[in-house]
Amino acid sequence: FAVGFETTAPANAMALWLARQQGVENFSALVSHVRVPPAVEAILNDPDNQVQGFIAPGHVCTIMGVSEYEDLARRYQVPFVVAGFEPLDLLNGLLTLVRLLERGRAEVVNEYGRSVRASGNEQAREILNQVMKVGDMPWRGLGVLPRGGLLLRPEFAEFDAEKRFPSHSEPARESSRCIAAQVLQGKKKPHQCGAFGQDCTPSHPLGAPMVSSEGACAAYYSFRRYQEAESAL
């Protein structure tokens, strides 16, 4: 199951590349990798967008570099700050982003220099480009995004699980009570969803932001005990 953002894609691409090199026949991949920049662009293109700046994902930029974010910053006149994941990384990223907004500067600043280079990881990108190509991809909550994911190239079709094991299952249906799309776009906060913390929990998620421990809804659910403690004072 080849899932994740651009971060995990090179390792899966290498596995497929090696499988072909070594003539392994009993190996298949169900590829469902997604790309961050098209999702960011979908948010920026929304007429009701309220997002003024972005903390660019340090793990993705470690692989892919920052050129696509520079293009987005230039076209949409919004700043991006590449940040890591330690508490000080995030605080520093937020501080830099606020300073860029206050100065009216729409540019990309790399605050994760210990991991991210402007060009990314050239070797990882090379193997990724050999095995996969950019294509349209459905995103939960956002619909099908143009160039929103990675697909296997035709020369690796023999390893494509969708072709080797055709399925007639119906597409997954999203709950009508879930406001994941609005949470992902910054229009609403998780606790503003009627299902939050009741019908939608990490053990029984209704939408993508609650499925992942990194998701906004999961984070709100995990740390809302502090809100409850404050309200009890």
Short mmCIF file of C-alpha atoms in Angstrom, two decimals:
data_model
loop_
_atom_site.label_atom_id
_atom_site.label_comp_id
_atom_site.label_asym_id
_atom_site.label_seq_id
_atom_site.Cartn_x
_atom_site.Cartn_y
_atom_site.Cartn_z
CA PHE A 1 0.00 0.00 0.00
CA ALA A 2 1.90 3.03 -1.29
CA VAL A 3 0.34 5.97 0.54
CA GLY A 4 1.45 9.33 1.87
CA PHE A 5 2.76 12.63 0.60
CA GLU A 6 5.89 13.16 -1.49
CA THR A 7 7.87 12.25 1.62
CA THR A 8 7.21 8.51 1.44
CA ALA A 9 6.97 8.21 -2.33
CA PRO A 10 10.71 7.77 -3.13
CA ALA A 11 11.05 4.67 -0.92
CA ASN A 12 8.06 3.06 -2.61
CA ALA A 13 9.42 4.07 -6.00
CA MET A 14 12.76 2.46 -5.13
CA ALA A 15 11.00 -0.76 -4.10
CA LEU A 16 9.25 -0.91 -7.47
CA TRP A 17 12.43 -0.03 -9.34
CA LEU A 18 14.30 -2.84 -7.59
CA ALA A 19 11.46 -5.28 -8.21
CA ARG A 20 11.74 -4.68 -11.94
CA GLN A 21 15.54 -4.82 -11.88
CA GLN A 22 15.52 -8.15 -10.02
CA GLY A 23 12.62 -9.67 -11.95
CA VAL A 24 10.34 -10.04 -8.93
CA GLU A 25 6.93 -11.04 -10.24
CA ASN A 26 4.84 -11.51 -7.09
CA PHE A 27 5.00 -7.88 -6.02
CA SER A 28 2.30 -5.24 -6.52
CA ALA A 29 1.66 -1.71 -5.33
CA LEU A 30 -1.60 0.09 -4.78
CA VAL A 31 -0.34 3.64 -5.33
CA SER A 32 -2.19 6.51 -3.68
CA HIS A 33 0.43 9.18 -3.13
CA VAL A 34 -0.76 12.79 -2.95
CA ARG A 35 1.05 16.08 -3.60
CA VAL A 36 0.90 19.10 -1.31
CA PRO A 37 1.20 22.08 -3.75
CA PRO A 38 -2.05 21.33 -5.66
CA ALA A 39 -3.96 21.19 -2.36
CA VAL A 40 -2.47 24.53 -1.32
CA GLU A 41 -3.46 25.98 -4.68
CA ALA A 42 -7.01 24.65 -4.30
CA ILE A 43 -7.27 26.50 -0.98
CA LEU A 44 -5.90 29.71 -2.48
CA ASN A 45 -8.28 29.51 -5.45
CA ASP A 46 -11.34 29.26 -3.22
CA PRO A 47 -13.37 32.52 -3.39
CA ASP A 48 -13.87 32.40 0.38
CA ASN A 49 -10.25 31.68 1.23
CA GLN A 50 -9.06 33.25 4.47
CA VAL A 51 -5.56 31.75 4.65
CA GLN A 52 -2.93 34.49 4.47
CA GLY A 53 0.26 32.45 4.78
CA PHE A 54 1.56 28.89 5.02
CA ILE A 55 4.04 26.87 7.01
CA ALA A 56 5.36 24.62 4.26
CA PRO A 57 5.91 20.95 5.23
CA GLY A 58 9.55 20.37 6.10
CA HIS A 59 9.45 16.64 5.37
CA VAL A 60 8.01 17.17 1.88
CA CYS A 61 10.45 19.98 1.10
CA THR A 62 13.35 17.75 2.21
CA ILE A 63 12.51 15.56 -0.78
CA MET A 64 11.06 17.97 -3.32
CA GLY A 65 12.76 21.27 -2.55
CA VAL A 66 10.99 24.65 -2.49
CA SER A 67 10.55 25.67 -6.14
CA GLU A 68 6.83 24.86 -6.30
CA TYR A 69 6.18 26.95 -3.19
CA GLU A 70 8.17 29.83 -4.67
CA ASP A 71 5.89 29.68 -7.70
CA LEU A 72 2.78 29.72 -5.48
CA ALA A 73 4.13 32.62 -3.42
CA ARG A 74 4.77 34.62 -6.58
CA ARG A 75 1.44 33.89 -8.25
CA TYR A 76 -0.80 34.29 -5.21
CA GLN A 77 1.28 36.84 -3.26
CA VAL A 78 1.33 34.84 -0.02
CA PRO A 79 4.36 33.94 2.12
CA PHE A 80 5.59 30.42 2.88
CA VAL A 81 7.93 29.39 5.67
CA VAL A 82 9.52 25.94 5.59
CA ALA A 83 9.68 24.66 9.17
CA GLY A 84 10.59 21.52 11.07
CA PHE A 85 8.54 19.68 13.66
CA GLU A 86 10.19 20.32 17.01
CA PRO A 87 8.38 22.89 19.21
CA LEU A 88 11.08 25.52 18.63
CA ASP A 89 10.96 24.84 14.89
CA LEU A 90 7.25 25.55 14.79
CA LEU A 91 7.47 28.62 17.01
CA ASN A 92 10.28 30.02 14.89
CA GLY A 93 8.31 29.25 11.73
CA LEU A 94 5.27 31.10 13.07
CA LEU A 95 7.40 34.09 14.10
CA THR A 96 9.00 34.29 10.65
CA LEU A 97 5.61 33.98 8.95
CA VAL A 98 4.12 36.78 11.03
CA ARG A 99 7.10 39.00 10.26
CA LEU A 100 6.70 38.35 6.52
CA LEU A 101 3.00 39.21 6.72
CA GLU A 102 3.67 42.40 8.66
CA ARG A 103 6.24 43.48 6.07
CA GLY A 104 4.03 42.52 3.13
CA ARG A 105 6.62 40.12 1.70
CA ALA A 106 5.31 37.23 -0.40
CA GLU A 107 8.31 34.90 -0.51
CA VAL A 108 9.59 31.54 0.69
CA VAL A 109 11.89 31.41 3.72
CA ASN A 110 13.61 28.16 4.66
CA GLU A 111 13.86 27.87 8.45
CA TYR A 112 14.62 24.13 8.29
CA GLY A 113 18.07 24.39 6.77
CA ARG A 114 19.44 21.39 8.67
CA SER A 115 17.24 19.17 6.50
CA VAL A 116 15.95 21.14 3.51
CA ARG A 117 17.94 22.33 0.51
CA ALA A 118 16.41 24.52 -2.17
CA SER A 119 16.64 21.70 -4.73
CA GLY A 120 15.54 18.97 -2.32
CA ASN A 121 17.01 15.47 -2.49
CA GLU A 122 18.12 15.03 -6.10
CA GLN A 123 18.62 11.26 -5.87
CA ALA A 124 15.20 10.70 -4.34
CA ARG A 125 13.55 12.91 -6.96
CA GLU A 126 15.36 11.10 -9.77
CA ILE A 127 14.13 7.64 -8.75
CA LEU A 128 10.67 9.06 -8.13
CA ASN A 129 10.52 10.55 -11.63
CA GLN A 130 11.64 7.27 -13.17
CA VAL A 131 8.84 5.27 -11.55
CA MET A 132 5.94 7.69 -11.06
CA LYS A 133 4.29 10.58 -12.83
CA VAL A 134 2.04 13.41 -11.76
CA GLY A 135 -1.69 12.89 -12.27
CA ASP A 136 -5.14 13.85 -11.03
CA MET A 137 -6.01 12.43 -7.61
CA PRO A 138 -9.09 12.47 -5.37
CA TRP A 139 -8.58 14.09 -1.96
CA ARG A 140 -11.01 13.36 0.86
CA GLY A 141 -12.91 16.54 1.54
CA LEU A 142 -11.55 18.42 -1.47
CA GLY A 143 -12.57 16.22 -4.40
CA VAL A 144 -10.38 15.42 -7.40
CA LEU A 145 -7.42 17.79 -7.59
CA PRO A 146 -5.69 18.34 -10.95
CA ARG A 147 -2.11 17.05 -10.69
CA GLY A 148 -2.91 16.25 -7.08
CA GLY A 149 -1.12 12.90 -6.85
CA LEU A 150 1.43 10.45 -8.19
CA LEU A 151 0.65 7.51 -10.47
CA LEU A 152 2.76 4.65 -11.79
CA ARG A 153 4.33 5.19 -15.18
CA PRO A 154 3.18 2.80 -17.95
CA GLU A 155 6.50 0.95 -17.92
CA PHE A 156 5.74 -0.16 -14.35
CA ALA A 157 2.16 -1.21 -15.09
CA GLU A 158 3.00 -4.86 -14.35
CA PHE A 159 3.25 -3.90 -10.65
CA ASP A 160 0.03 -1.88 -10.59
CA ALA A 161 -2.35 -3.60 -8.16
CA GLU A 162 -5.36 -1.85 -9.71
CA LYS A 163 -4.56 -3.46 -13.04
CA ARG A 164 -3.50 -6.86 -11.71
CA PHE A 165 -6.41 -7.22 -9.30
CA PRO A 166 -9.34 -5.27 -10.79
CA SER A 167 -12.00 -4.38 -8.26
CA HIS A 168 -15.61 -3.37 -8.72
CA SER A 169 -16.02 -1.79 -5.30
CA GLU A 170 -17.78 1.55 -4.99
CA PRO A 171 -15.84 4.69 -4.09
CA ALA A 172 -15.76 5.50 -0.38
CA ARG A 173 -18.64 7.71 0.70
CA GLU A 174 -17.96 10.64 2.97
CA SER A 175 -20.21 11.32 5.92
CA SER A 176 -22.69 14.13 5.38
CA ARG A 177 -22.02 15.26 8.97
CA CYS A 178 -18.28 15.70 8.41
CA ILE A 179 -16.96 19.21 7.73
CA ALA A 180 -13.44 18.00 6.86
CA ALA A 181 -13.27 20.16 3.73
CA GLN A 182 -13.97 23.32 5.72
CA VAL A 183 -11.44 22.34 8.40
CA LEU A 184 -8.80 21.61 5.75
CA GLN A 185 -9.40 25.00 4.17
CA GLY A 186 -9.25 26.88 7.46
CA LYS A 187 -12.89 27.99 7.29
CA LYS A 188 -13.99 26.23 10.47
CA LYS A 189 -12.31 24.75 13.51
CA PRO A 190 -12.79 21.09 14.46
CA HIS A 191 -14.90 21.77 17.55
CA GLN A 192 -17.40 23.64 15.36
CA CYS A 193 -18.43 20.31 13.82
CA GLY A 194 -21.54 18.76 15.34
CA ALA A 195 -20.01 15.29 15.19
CA PHE A 196 -16.70 16.25 16.82
CA GLY A 197 -15.85 14.25 19.93
CA GLN A 198 -19.14 12.36 19.79
CA ASP A 199 -19.73 10.45 16.57
CA CYS A 200 -16.26 11.39 15.29
CA THR A 201 -13.25 10.35 17.39
CA PRO A 202 -9.77 8.97 16.59
CA SER A 203 -11.09 5.43 17.12
CA HIS A 204 -14.13 6.12 14.93
CA PRO A 205 -13.17 8.91 12.50
CA LEU A 206 -15.59 10.34 9.98
CA GLY A 207 -13.07 12.43 8.05
CA ALA A 208 -9.42 12.75 7.10
CA PRO A 209 -8.44 15.33 9.79
CA MET A 210 -9.46 12.83 12.49
CA VAL A 211 -7.97 9.76 10.80
CA SER A 212 -4.35 10.88 11.12
CA SER A 213 -2.74 11.71 14.44
CA GLU A 214 -1.32 14.74 12.61
CA GLY A 215 -4.78 15.93 11.60
CA ALA A 216 -6.34 19.09 13.02
CA CYS A 217 -9.37 17.27 14.41
CA ALA A 218 -7.26 14.61 16.09
CA ALA A 219 -5.07 17.31 17.65
CA TYR A 220 -8.10 19.21 18.95
CA TYR A 221 -9.51 15.98 20.35
CA SER A 222 -6.25 15.01 22.07
CA PHE A 223 -5.64 18.38 23.73
CA ARG A 224 -9.14 19.62 24.42
CA ARG A 225 -8.71 18.41 28.01
CA TYR A 226 -6.77 21.65 28.57
CA GLN A 227 -9.73 23.66 27.35
CA GLU A 228 -12.00 21.70 29.67
CA ALA A 229 -9.65 22.34 32.61
CA GLU A 230 -9.58 26.06 31.88
CA SER A 231 -13.36 26.29 31.61
CA ALA A 232 -13.72 24.58 34.99
CA LEU A 233 -11.67 27.29 36.75
#
